[in-house]
Amino acid sequence: MGIVEEAHNVRVLGSGERIIVLGHGFGTDQSVWKHLIPHLVEDHRVILYDNMGAGPTNPEYFDFDRYSTLEGYAYDVLAILEELQVESCIFVGHSVSAIVGALASITRPDLFSKIVMISASPRYLNDVDYYGGFEQEDLDQLFEAMRSNYKAWCAGFAPLAVGGDMDSVAVQEFSRTLFNMRPDIALSVAQTIFQSDMRQFLSLVTVPCHIVQSMKDLAVPVVVSEYLHTHFGGHSIVEVMASDGHLPQLSSPDIVIPVLLRHIRFDIAV
């Protein structure tokens, strides 16, 4: 196993000619894909990895400068693909990883046959003629809550993000992976993600993008998926699901998994 594979806890499952790479969002790790993986491994080679800073990764490897922008994560994706000698893949990215995959595809479009995006946003802050869902004051309060009592913040944020009640398995699962992150790293990652603005790069994304979005999502309003659709440089398609929350593949697998499988298996009709 190479250094990159080891650092990101890379796992390769299943067999098949088509390769699927699964990238997780903030506060989770590769375990967030547990409901999807069994449906893929018979026909595909599935590559799983942890973003640097996620709970299972070695915090000593986290470079605060490198990961102060999303480009650092995009370079990691390219490094993983290079180390595994992947020539082409379907990239399925949740939340920030959807945008990270899109950034990576700008540098190496040949490596991505398509990107399936779940709960993706190019900018979380509201702006003139743009509704991202948050005001700066909201984010400042969020960061301060993380700074002052990370454990209490996790307990409060998890049910809001998942959109379930406190006792749901999905909320407990997200609470666990959130709490596994080192607090200072979690704060840094959250600041990088929530303060990012990737709108200027969208027109450079030329690979087909399948945008999948929950009807109700605390972090990403539905209008954001339409914004992505109209600003990507290549072909794209949007599907809004009857699911609730920012981690629908975890909280509503019965609704979400069939949708994801359809977007993985079928291409955009042009």
Short mmCIF file of C-alpha atoms in Angstrom, two decimals, residues 7-8 18 20 51 64 86 109-110 124-125 152 154 156 160 176 180 193-195 214 228 237-238:
data_model
loop_
_atom_site.label_atom_id
_atom_site.label_comp_id
_atom_site.label_asym_id
_atom_site.label_seq_id
_atom_site.Cartn_x
_atom_site.Cartn_y
_atom_site.Cartn_z
CA ALA A 7 -3.03 8.20 4.75
CA HIS A 8 -6.60 8.16 3.37
CA ARG A 18 -16.27 0.26 -14.23
CA ILE A 20 -16.72 4.07 -8.83
CA ASN A 51 -10.85 12.92 3.50
CA PHE A 64 -3.79 23.42 7.99
CA VAL A 86 -7.27 4.65 -12.37
CA PRO A 109 -11.33 15.68 -17.12
CA ASP A 110 -10.10 12.46 -18.74
CA TYR A 124 -23.05 28.52 1.43
CA LEU A 125 -23.18 32.26 2.05
CA ALA A 152 -22.13 20.09 22.79
CA CYS A 154 -21.88 18.03 17.75
CA GLY A 156 -26.90 19.96 18.56
CA LEU A 160 -30.25 19.58 12.43
CA ARG A 176 -20.26 9.56 16.17
CA ASN A 180 -14.34 11.45 16.08
CA ILE A 193 -16.00 24.68 3.48
CA PHE A 194 -18.55 27.21 4.69
CA GLN A 195 -16.47 30.24 3.63
CA SER A 214 -33.01 16.52 -0.87
CA LEU A 228 -25.25 24.41 -10.37
CA ILE A 237 -29.21 17.03 -14.83
CA VAL A 238 -31.01 17.69 -11.53
#
